[in-house]
């Protein structure tokens, strides 16, 4: 246990999916691992009618379905006794007063509170406003932190407005904008791989790297989220947050320390070095596509032009990365669930050995973020018993082999614990979220503009995406790499 101050956690939108699938299983597992403060309570707040007991039963059903760990009845009963529920509206001061009273009843000692927004994004500012009006954000009896789920705005303007609204009631240090990718072990390991080793960083620049590829592929389609997704699309859902976070970790300069300010300054700096795309670049540097059959999904407009897949070529204009393209792609209903960062190195400047085919396989470092978490280094080796034939071989590190199959916790565990201990390193700061929107906005506008509308491509479900994405790289004599590192 690393933090013993009592804490109350209020989850707004507690009857929703996120609470049942991720938040409560993660908090429960932290409790089982003895990482929660001795004294804590969790209050679910939402529009659905639940008694405390019904809420507990509902959450246990979720655990049975979604938790990746086994637990005993005693462990659950101990945890469940600290779960409560209050039915209320998000715009009603009297309901919020009741919440305050309930929390005060549970709190013996400092009133440290986390308010977690697991609601639809439209009500975030309203909740903050009513919390402020009912005096629940004042830090006189203990600290107050507010966790905000994505999406944080729908474009640059709305993100700036949201920041402005919540800054009226909260200091930036109290705001924890969550991006669950930063809670993933393998994503945090990008920093460890780069900055806790000496062997990679000297090569980590334009002198040795040909290009960087970031793939976040999903096998699932939009499932039951069609209505929401159709308004959002892949750029807002995946690029503005998860993919740009990956770019910033891969490309940032070494921070001076692992302190939140230092880390976040470097992330903002590298994102600011990316030139927002100009209109003429959009058709050459982006691909916008939809899977066939998407328009028949429940809740989706039958004429929808929402992209479920995008590929984007970014350029970072600084000393380290000048001339090194970053190719990003993400989509739904693809061949495999797979997230990886591929660092492809340049060919040797002079080759002594006869080339067997036109293109030598370049050295590659692949960071496998999920599902088979690990890192592979691909290099050339001489095939035994030949004069000078070469073949690519892999040096592989798998988390499961080194740390055990169950070593990787749910990403929300780390993020929730950091919220409790007050470490904001893995959360997105206001300027970071706005800088990221500044990069996505021009692409969205270019795609959605009535003039020069960029064509929507279509791809087969279960494929690797549209051929246009292959052409994006082929124009620069490159190919996407796949799961096992072989070229597609
Ligand atoms: C969420 C998106 O942020 O990330 C979803 O809204 C997506 O559409 C999910 O499916 C992917 O997360 P993960 O952890 O499964 O890669």
XYZ file of N, CA and C in Angstrom, residues 24-163:
420
model
N -14.958 -0.713 -11.892
C -15.121 -1.466 -10.652
C -14.213 -2.709 -10.613
N -14.096 -3.483 -11.714
C -13.120 -4.582 -11.658
C -11.709 -4.086 -11.313
N -11.326 -2.920 -11.846
C -9.967 -2.420 -11.566
C -9.828 -1.995 -10.110
N -10.838 -1.293 -9.597
C -10.767 -0.870 -8.189
C -10.767 -2.089 -7.269
N -11.570 -3.076 -7.631
C -11.628 -4.297 -6.822
C -10.266 -4.991 -6.819
N -9.654 -5.075 -7.984
C -8.352 -5.758 -8.043
C -7.289 -4.987 -7.259
N -7.363 -3.658 -7.302
C -6.424 -2.861 -6.492
C -6.621 -3.162 -5.007
N -7.876 -3.326 -4.627
C -8.199 -3.629 -3.235
C -7.646 -5.010 -2.856
N -7.818 -5.978 -3.757
C -7.296 -7.324 -3.495
C -5.784 -7.310 -3.338
N -5.139 -6.414 -4.103
C -3.668 -6.341 -4.038
C -3.206 -5.438 -2.890
N -4.159 -4.993 -2.087
C -3.868 -4.124 -0.945
C -3.235 -2.796 -1.374
N -3.722 -2.269 -2.479
C -3.175 -0.986 -2.949
C -4.142 0.174 -2.731
N -5.326 -0.141 -2.215
C -6.276 0.935 -1.929
C -6.001 1.452 -0.518
N -6.368 2.702 -0.248
C -6.242 3.177 1.136
C -7.088 2.309 2.061
N -6.680 2.255 3.322
C -7.439 1.471 4.321
C -8.912 1.847 4.293
N -9.114 3.166 4.181
C -10.490 3.638 4.263
C -10.900 4.249 2.925
N -11.848 3.612 2.276
C -12.337 4.188 1.018
C -13.799 3.820 0.821
N -14.505 4.652 0.083
C -15.849 4.246 -0.333
C -16.055 4.681 -1.782
N -16.908 3.950 -2.453
C -17.177 4.224 -3.868
C -18.675 4.456 -3.999
N -19.042 5.609 -4.498
C -20.467 5.914 -4.640
C -20.792 6.032 -6.122
N -21.675 5.176 -6.579
C -22.154 5.279 -7.960
C -23.304 6.275 -8.008
N -23.317 7.113 -9.034
C -24.376 8.115 -9.167
C -24.880 8.020 -10.605
N -26.194 8.033 -10.767
C -26.716 7.948 -12.140
C -28.229 8.011 -12.147
N -28.795 7.924 -13.335
C -30.233 8.072 -13.495
C -31.008 6.786 -13.230
N -30.348 5.650 -13.353
C -31.028 4.367 -13.160
C -31.345 4.157 -11.677
N -32.480 3.505 -11.428
C -32.834 3.239 -10.029
C -32.160 1.944 -9.575
N -31.299 2.041 -8.582
C -30.657 0.879 -7.963
C -30.657 1.104 -6.452
N -30.897 0.064 -5.689
C -30.561 0.169 -4.257
C -29.068 -0.169 -4.164
N -28.470 0.032 -2.996
C -27.053 -0.338 -2.852
C -26.854 -1.805 -3.218
N -27.771 -2.642 -2.721
C -27.600 -4.077 -2.974
C -27.758 -4.426 -4.445
N -28.730 -3.791 -5.072
C -28.907 -4.066 -6.518
C -27.670 -3.618 -7.304
N -27.130 -2.493 -6.902
C -25.916 -1.987 -7.560
C -24.781 -3.008 -7.406
N -24.639 -3.536 -6.208
C -23.571 -4.513 -5.946
C -23.768 -5.776 -6.796
N -25.024 -6.224 -6.878
C -25.303 -7.438 -7.670
C -24.963 -7.170 -9.135
N -25.374 -5.996 -9.626
C -25.115 -5.615 -11.014
C -23.602 -5.605 -11.284
N -22.843 -5.088 -10.333
C -21.390 -5.012 -10.532
C -20.752 -6.395 -10.451
N -21.295 -7.246 -9.594
C -20.703 -8.576 -9.514
C -20.970 -9.373 -10.796
N -22.122 -9.124 -11.384
C -22.389 -9.788 -12.682
C -21.325 -9.362 -13.694
N -20.995 -8.087 -13.678
C -19.950 -7.574 -14.572
C -18.614 -8.244 -14.314
N -18.308 -8.415 -13.031
C -17.028 -9.047 -12.685
C -16.941 -10.454 -13.247
N -18.061 -11.173 -13.083
C -18.064 -12.569 -13.547
C -17.813 -12.607 -15.036
N -18.351 -11.607 -15.746
C -18.215 -11.610 -17.198
C -16.870 -11.018 -17.660
N -16.409 -9.967 -17.014
C -15.288 -9.223 -17.592
C -13.959 -9.317 -16.852
N -13.988 -9.710 -15.556
C -12.714 -9.659 -14.825
C -11.780 -10.763 -15.307
N -10.506 -10.422 -15.365
C -9.537 -11.408 -15.862
C -8.877 -12.140 -14.689
N -9.362 -11.909 -13.471
C -8.729 -12.539 -12.305
C -9.771 -13.316 -11.507
N -9.271 -14.237 -10.700
C -10.181 -15.010 -9.832
C -10.194 -14.353 -8.457
N -11.319 -14.480 -7.774
C -11.384 -13.856 -6.447
C -12.255 -14.714 -5.544
N -12.101 -14.474 -4.239
C -12.897 -15.265 -3.305
C -14.139 -14.471 -2.913
N -15.121 -15.192 -2.368
C -16.364 -14.571 -1.927
C -16.062 -13.531 -0.840
N -15.110 -13.888 0.027
C -14.770 -12.989 1.138
C -14.191 -11.672 0.612
N -13.316 -11.796 -0.397
C -12.716 -10.583 -0.980
C -13.798 -9.682 -1.559
N -14.742 -10.303 -2.269
C -15.799 -9.493 -2.886
C -16.677 -8.843 -1.805
N -17.033 -9.613 -0.800
C -17.917 -9.060 0.234
C -17.273 -7.889 0.964
N -15.983 -8.026 1.199
C -15.260 -6.929 1.864
C -15.287 -5.676 0.984
N -15.048 -5.866 -0.301
C -15.031 -4.725 -1.224
C -16.447 -4.169 -1.413
N -17.398 -5.092 -1.609
C -18.762 -4.655 -1.926
C -19.382 -3.848 -0.787
N -18.928 -4.086 0.433
C -19.503 -3.348 1.563
C -19.142 -1.855 1.489
N -18.207 -1.509 0.622
C -17.848 -0.080 0.487
C -18.452 0.541 -0.769
N -19.360 -0.198 -1.409
C -20.006 0.325 -2.627
C -21.407 0.836 -2.299
N -21.723 2.012 -2.790
C -23.045 2.599 -2.530
C -23.578 3.189 -3.827
N -24.860 3.474 -3.824
C -25.444 4.040 -5.039
C -26.424 5.138 -4.679
N -26.415 6.187 -5.495
C -27.387 7.267 -5.313
C -27.970 7.616 -6.666
N -29.304 7.605 -6.704
C -29.944 7.981 -7.960
C -30.099 9.499 -7.991
N -29.751 10.114 -9.109
C -29.890 11.558 -9.175
C -29.710 12.081 -10.574
N -30.062 13.371 -10.730
C -29.886 14.006 -12.046
C -28.589 14.798 -12.047
N -28.118 15.091 -13.262
C -26.822 15.780 -13.355
C -26.957 17.295 -13.274
N -28.232 17.769 -13.314
C -28.392 19.222 -13.306
C -29.138 19.678 -12.051
N -29.224 18.795 -11.079
C -30.088 19.091 -9.957
C -29.274 19.303 -8.669
N -29.296 20.548 -8.188
C -28.475 20.863 -7.013
C -28.906 20.075 -5.781
N -30.229 19.875 -5.647
C -30.712 19.145 -4.461
C -30.160 17.711 -4.473
N -30.116 17.089 -5.636
C -29.568 15.726 -5.721
C -28.077 15.726 -5.351
N -27.377 16.761 -5.792
C -25.949 16.848 -5.488
C -25.714 17.116 -3.991
N -26.651 17.853 -3.384
C -26.539 18.062 -1.920
C -26.648 16.702 -1.214
N -27.574 15.871 -1.729
C -27.733 14.540 -1.107
C -26.435 13.743 -1.236
N -25.805 13.904 -2.388
C -24.529 13.211 -2.612
C -23.499 13.670 -1.574
N -23.447 14.971 -1.380
C -22.492 15.527 -0.414
C -22.760 14.969 0.994
N -24.040 14.926 1.347
C -24.402 14.408 2.681
C -23.970 12.941 2.810
N -24.260 12.164 1.770
C -23.900 10.744 1.808
C -22.379 10.582 1.961
N -21.632 11.377 1.206
C -20.174 11.264 1.277
C -19.682 11.635 2.673
N -20.252 12.697 3.203
C -19.819 13.145 4.539
C -20.084 12.066 5.586
N -21.205 11.358 5.422
C -21.515 10.258 6.365
C -20.423 9.190 6.329
N -19.913 8.938 5.120
C -18.915 7.858 4.971
C -17.522 8.317 5.371
N -17.308 9.633 5.299
C -15.952 10.143 5.497
C -15.704 10.453 6.968
N -14.819 9.678 7.574
C -14.406 10.052 8.930
C -12.971 10.489 8.758
N -12.709 11.768 8.836
C -11.347 12.267 8.585
C -11.336 13.125 7.338
N -10.190 13.241 6.656
C -10.102 14.144 5.516
C -11.091 13.774 4.408
N -11.658 14.810 3.807
C -12.620 14.563 2.721
C -11.878 14.625 1.386
N -11.137 13.564 1.096
C -10.448 13.502 -0.199
C -11.400 12.862 -1.192
N -11.634 13.544 -2.292
C -12.638 13.003 -3.212
C -12.175 12.973 -4.656
N -12.553 11.886 -5.317
C -12.356 11.780 -6.765
C -13.743 11.740 -7.393
N -13.973 12.626 -8.325
C -15.233 12.599 -9.074
C -14.908 12.092 -10.474
N -15.438 10.961 -10.831
C -15.096 10.326 -12.109
C -16.256 10.496 -13.087
N -15.984 11.136 -14.190
C -17.040 11.372 -15.201
C -17.078 10.200 -16.170
N -17.974 9.273 -15.919
C -18.145 8.162 -16.856
C -19.476 8.322 -17.593
N -19.866 9.563 -17.766
C -21.152 9.880 -18.411
C -20.928 10.213 -19.882
N -21.994 10.399 -20.647
C -21.795 10.963 -21.978
C -21.125 12.335 -21.846
N -20.234 12.678 -22.789
C -19.406 13.885 -22.638
C -20.202 15.182 -22.531
N -21.409 15.222 -23.109
C -22.200 16.448 -23.094
C -22.458 16.986 -21.692
N -22.450 16.116 -20.697
C -22.795 16.598 -19.344
C -21.584 16.894 -18.460
N -20.352 16.711 -18.966
C -19.167 16.983 -18.127
C -19.216 18.390 -17.512
N -19.411 19.450 -18.349
C -19.354 20.797 -17.761
C -20.464 21.032 -16.749
N -21.619 20.457 -17.037
C -22.748 20.636 -16.127
C -22.442 20.026 -14.751
N -21.867 18.841 -14.762
C -21.554 18.179 -13.488
C -20.549 19.019 -12.703
N -19.518 19.496 -13.406
C -18.506 20.316 -12.727
C -19.171 21.559 -12.145
N -20.069 22.141 -12.927
C -20.748 23.355 -12.495
C -21.586 23.112 -11.230
N -22.361 22.030 -11.238
C -23.224 21.769 -10.072
C -22.376 21.357 -8.859
N -21.280 20.637 -9.118
C -20.380 20.311 -7.994
C -19.857 21.592 -7.362
N -19.482 22.555 -8.229
C -18.944 23.819 -7.710
C -20.025 24.566 -6.936
N -21.232 24.616 -7.519
C -22.314 25.369 -6.865
C -22.679 24.781 -5.514
N -22.534 23.477 -5.383
C -22.895 22.866 -4.101
C -21.669 22.765 -3.175
N -20.624 23.496 -3.525
C -19.446 23.619 -2.650
C -18.595 22.364 -2.584
N -18.737 21.459 -3.553
C -18.043 20.180 -3.427
C -16.670 20.154 -4.084
N -16.279 21.309 -4.657
C -14.937 21.329 -5.249
C -13.949 22.113 -4.391
N -14.466 22.744 -3.346
C -13.585 23.506 -2.461
C -12.713 22.528 -1.682
N -11.429 22.849 -1.585
C -10.502 21.889 -0.971
C -10.253 22.201 0.502
N -11.289 22.671 1.200
C -11.022 23.012 2.604
C -10.920 21.784 3.513
N -11.672 20.725 3.190
C -11.612 19.556 4.076
C -10.750 18.419 3.535
N -10.138 18.594 2.394
C -9.357 17.525 1.755
C -9.211 17.850 0.278
N -8.451 17.025 -0.471
C -8.272 17.365 -1.887
C -9.464 16.923 -2.746
N -9.555 17.512 -3.930
C -10.605 17.163 -4.891
C -9.950 16.926 -6.245
N -10.277 15.824 -6.880
C -9.760 15.551 -8.237
C -10.911 15.129 -9.124
N -10.858 15.547 -10.365
C -11.917 15.197 -11.303
C -11.304 14.424 -12.473
N -11.824 13.240 -12.719
C -11.318 12.434 -13.834
C -12.294 12.569 -14.994
N -11.758 12.902 -16.148
C -12.630 13.104 -17.310
C -12.302 12.082 -18.386
N -13.318 11.317 -18.747
C -13.154 10.305 -19.795
C -13.114 10.977 -21.160
N -12.639 10.261 -22.128
C -12.712 10.749 -23.491
C -14.121 10.525 -24.037
N -14.594 11.159 -25.058
C -13.870 12.137 -25.862
C -13.873 13.511 -25.188
N -12.687 14.160 -25.216
C -12.584 15.492 -24.643
C -12.801 16.484 -25.784
N -14.058 16.836 -26.006
C -14.402 17.708 -27.133
C -14.574 16.898 -28.406
N -15.095 17.571 -29.417
C -15.274 16.893 -30.704
C -14.432 17.560 -31.781
N -13.828 18.685 -31.445
C -12.886 19.377 -32.329
C -12.117 20.379 -31.469
N -11.247 21.139 -32.102
C -10.403 22.046 -31.317
C -11.242 23.065 -30.555
N -12.211 23.616 -31.241
C -13.012 24.666 -30.614
C -13.753 24.142 -29.370
N -14.380 22.983 -29.529
C -15.153 22.472 -28.388
C -14.231 22.021 -27.253
N -13.033 21.536 -27.599
C -12.086 21.137 -26.542
C -11.624 22.372 -25.768
N -11.360 23.471 -26.497
C -10.929 24.713 -25.809
C -12.065 25.211 -24.925
N -13.292 25.122 -25.450
C -14.439 25.595 -24.670
C -14.598 24.759 -23.397
N -14.454 23.455 -23.558
C -14.586 22.566 -22.396
C -13.504 22.877 -21.361
N -12.287 23.080 -21.839
C -11.208 23.456 -20.904
C -11.569 24.728 -20.161
